[in-house]
XYZ file of C-alpha atoms in Angstrom:
264
model
C 46.512 -130.892 250.226
C 46.102 -134.387 248.305
C 44.896 -131.809 244.434
C 43.541 -134.937 243.351
C 41.115 -135.747 245.992
C 40.399 -131.774 247.098
C 39.619 -131.593 242.585
C 37.149 -134.921 243.203
C 35.706 -133.124 245.974
C 34.838 -130.200 244.482
C 32.934 -131.408 241.501
C 30.918 -132.632 243.263
C 30.484 -130.467 246.188
C 29.583 -127.624 243.339
C 28.858 -128.866 240.850
C 27.307 -132.265 240.409
C 25.503 -131.427 242.918
C 25.299 -128.441 242.939
C 22.053 -126.533 244.583
C 20.020 -123.764 242.984
C 21.944 -119.617 244.136
C 18.843 -117.927 244.866
C 15.546 -117.072 244.462
C 14.045 -117.819 240.564
C 16.628 -120.574 240.162
C 16.334 -124.504 240.170
C 18.851 -127.175 239.586
C 18.206 -129.688 237.548
C 19.687 -133.036 235.743
C 19.626 -133.196 231.767
C 21.213 -137.091 230.443
C 24.670 -136.763 231.433
C 24.028 -132.754 232.123
C 23.125 -130.104 235.301
C 22.452 -127.052 234.997
C 21.548 -124.463 236.332
C 17.901 -122.250 234.993
C 17.340 -118.816 236.681
C 15.820 -115.644 236.193
C 16.869 -113.141 233.487
C 19.567 -111.360 235.541
C 20.471 -114.439 236.922
C 23.456 -116.983 236.459
C 21.684 -119.851 233.737
C 24.339 -122.370 232.888
C 25.391 -125.417 232.746
C 27.305 -126.762 235.524
C 28.500 -130.107 235.364
C 28.683 -132.152 232.126
C 30.109 -136.087 231.983
C 30.116 -135.513 228.008
C 31.937 -138.704 224.951
C 32.549 -137.547 221.471
C 29.939 -139.279 220.349
C 27.606 -137.731 222.513
C 28.946 -134.699 223.051
C 27.569 -132.557 219.580
C 23.392 -133.463 220.922
C 23.632 -132.849 224.080
C 25.419 -129.559 223.504
C 22.402 -128.902 220.329
C 19.799 -130.155 223.436
C 21.010 -127.197 226.365
C 21.239 -124.679 223.297
C 17.665 -125.769 222.493
C 16.519 -125.688 227.139
C 17.758 -122.280 227.033
C 17.079 -120.237 224.148
C 12.949 -121.963 224.372
C 13.639 -120.162 228.360
C 15.099 -116.055 226.782
C 18.197 -116.958 228.332
C 21.888 -116.206 227.723
C 23.876 -118.720 229.512
C 27.503 -120.359 230.096
C 28.667 -123.515 229.484
C 31.110 -123.334 232.085
C 34.123 -125.146 230.817
C 37.304 -127.392 233.609
C 40.016 -128.123 232.199
C 39.800 -131.129 233.539
C 36.487 -131.844 231.853
C 36.310 -134.587 228.467
C 35.821 -134.689 225.969
C 39.245 -133.204 225.184
C 37.234 -130.971 222.188
C 34.343 -129.084 224.776
C 35.928 -126.108 224.008
C 35.841 -126.582 220.109
C 32.795 -128.068 219.956
C 31.234 -124.789 221.923
C 32.944 -123.068 220.062
C 32.007 -124.465 216.235
C 27.887 -124.055 217.874
C 27.566 -120.566 218.278
C 29.707 -120.210 222.367
C 31.451 -117.216 222.881
C 35.059 -118.224 225.199
C 35.147 -115.737 228.134
C 39.029 -115.962 229.743
C 41.221 -118.547 231.019
C 41.076 -118.462 234.329
C 42.748 -120.491 237.647
C 40.017 -122.454 240.858
C 42.503 -121.936 243.221
C 42.148 -123.456 247.022
C 43.035 -123.588 250.126
C 42.403 -125.142 253.224
C 40.686 -122.645 255.727
C 42.478 -123.524 258.439
C 46.105 -122.160 256.748
C 46.913 -118.724 258.419
C 45.591 -115.474 256.246
C 48.502 -113.774 257.340
C 47.330 -110.349 258.292
C 43.945 -107.674 256.954
C 46.849 -104.000 257.122
C 44.849 -102.002 255.349
C 46.448 -97.930 254.292
C 45.480 -95.748 256.382
C 41.817 -94.350 256.530
C 40.248 -97.573 254.959
C 37.711 -99.407 256.879
C 36.201 -102.693 255.152
C 32.173 -102.326 255.375
C 29.574 -105.276 255.068
C 26.687 -104.115 253.477
C 22.861 -105.874 253.353
C 21.245 -103.917 252.069
C 20.147 -101.930 249.265
C 22.382 -99.107 249.470
C 25.508 -100.731 250.955
C 24.333 -103.637 247.752
C 24.547 -100.362 245.218
C 27.871 -99.163 246.503
C 29.874 -102.238 245.741
C 27.765 -102.518 241.689
C 29.082 -98.946 241.686
C 33.133 -100.468 242.534
C 32.799 -103.326 240.415
C 31.155 -101.067 237.700
C 34.166 -98.808 238.308
C 37.412 -101.766 237.952
C 36.446 -104.013 235.655
C 35.076 -102.012 232.823
C 30.852 -103.208 233.058
C 27.872 -103.159 233.836
C 27.393 -105.073 237.022
C 23.660 -103.867 237.263
C 22.388 -107.749 236.973
C 25.312 -109.154 240.239
C 23.596 -106.297 242.571
C 19.846 -107.697 241.795
C 21.692 -111.343 242.690
C 22.901 -110.383 245.856
C 20.026 -108.930 246.837
C 18.037 -111.454 246.064
C 20.588 -114.236 248.185
C 20.810 -111.371 251.107
C 16.514 -111.204 251.391
C 16.255 -115.798 250.623
C 18.936 -116.857 252.086
C 21.218 -114.135 253.990
C 23.542 -116.835 255.560
C 24.925 -118.032 252.012
C 26.948 -114.219 251.007
C 29.070 -112.111 253.130
C 29.137 -108.555 251.279
C 32.521 -106.868 251.883
C 32.811 -102.768 250.404
C 36.194 -101.459 251.970
C 36.036 -97.227 251.906
C 38.165 -94.836 252.178
C 36.687 -91.362 253.877
C 33.145 -92.791 253.230
C 33.926 -93.067 248.859
C 34.043 -96.918 247.905
C 36.918 -98.204 246.640
C 37.229 -101.933 246.559
C 34.081 -105.350 247.082
C 33.607 -108.870 247.656
C 32.102 -111.136 248.469
C 31.934 -114.464 250.382
C 29.446 -116.844 249.071
C 28.621 -119.575 251.298
C 26.616 -122.859 249.845
C 25.109 -124.828 252.165
C 26.085 -128.606 253.426
C 29.287 -127.435 251.466
C 33.163 -127.922 252.699
C 33.961 -125.059 249.158
C 33.105 -121.654 250.185
C 33.560 -118.786 247.690
C 35.421 -115.770 246.740
C 34.083 -113.788 244.738
C 34.517 -109.854 242.481
C 37.928 -108.647 244.352
C 37.946 -105.433 242.870
C 39.083 -102.402 243.591
C 38.910 -99.658 241.999
C 42.544 -97.959 239.251
C 43.788 -95.737 241.582
C 43.944 -97.236 244.008
C 45.341 -100.752 242.876
C 48.883 -102.305 244.921
C 48.087 -101.537 247.905
C 47.322 -104.388 249.733
C 42.590 -103.613 249.256
C 43.226 -106.966 247.447
C 44.669 -109.235 250.592
C 42.778 -107.317 253.433
C 39.460 -109.046 251.474
C 40.524 -112.127 250.940
C 42.195 -113.095 254.171
C 39.185 -111.746 255.768
C 36.872 -113.788 253.844
C 38.423 -116.738 254.778
C 38.689 -115.907 258.264
C 34.373 -116.031 258.205
C 34.640 -118.980 256.227
C 36.613 -120.334 259.106
C 34.820 -119.814 261.252
C 31.330 -120.690 259.588
C 33.160 -124.474 259.425
C 33.715 -124.165 255.766
C 37.438 -126.730 255.221
C 38.616 -125.109 252.518
C 37.797 -121.051 249.800
C 38.081 -121.649 246.555
C 37.870 -118.697 243.946
C 38.411 -118.340 239.674
C 41.588 -116.865 239.735
C 42.666 -113.919 236.621
C 46.083 -113.917 235.365
C 47.323 -110.474 237.882
C 45.406 -112.891 241.353
C 47.670 -115.843 240.565
C 50.437 -115.099 242.130
C 49.075 -112.478 245.289
C 47.079 -115.967 245.813
C 49.755 -117.709 246.179
C 51.963 -116.014 247.892
C 48.930 -116.660 250.473
C 48.752 -120.311 250.145
C 46.615 -120.770 247.835
C 47.099 -124.111 244.723
C 46.130 -124.469 240.927
C 42.887 -127.204 240.726
C 42.677 -126.629 237.490
C 41.401 -124.487 235.130
C 38.363 -122.841 234.211
C 36.706 -121.413 231.147
C 33.519 -120.152 230.551
C 31.994 -120.567 227.210
C 28.918 -118.192 226.882
C 25.703 -118.160 224.152
C 23.603 -115.316 223.812
C 20.056 -115.710 223.443
C 19.152 -115.382 219.108
C 23.097 -116.591 218.244
C 22.206 -119.071 216.367
C 19.728 -120.444 214.340
C 18.714 -123.103 217.026
C 17.654 -120.786 218.464
């Protein structure tokens, strides 16, 4: 894989050429910024920016005004190759709070996925209704230790508005949900996105994460996607490397809470 060319393709398709990810959301270009503005439970934020040292602070302030005037907490999703080099420091100075840095990793879907080896008594099911999505949310609440209700609403929005763009999968053991993940399938893109991959504590280390990656990669390949991509935490990177994923860059979200700064 030509990593530089693949990263450039990712930027063109999923950042510069991003499409709204749900009903009520709009993606627009505002000068050197591509942003999405949507409902309060949706993802709001900056997808791409091409800033220079002279205009960065003014553009950051303009985005703060845009989102806070709409009453939206929002995220500026930065990447390791973004400019200027001190973009993160400028965002912090403007009132943003950084979250954990992750690694953008990509693999071609044509590469072998490996077996979907599951522990005895565990099965994977795709969920498509409110009851099933509630179980996915329950797993995420337990796995990640935070309220995932807004995620559930976004998944239900996608299933209702564009069901071909998302696959939600839950692993069950004796009827109890123990792991969950989702696959985003953006139209007219070479990249399918792997998200979630949360497992309740007592079931970690038994291969569920690997099985969910393999399951979703096979779906992406069958749907004609060339790559699967994932924002990988430190705990996931070694597993993904063994599954053939390569690192393109890093990504760090910077979050601006409504009312966090004087520009609101």
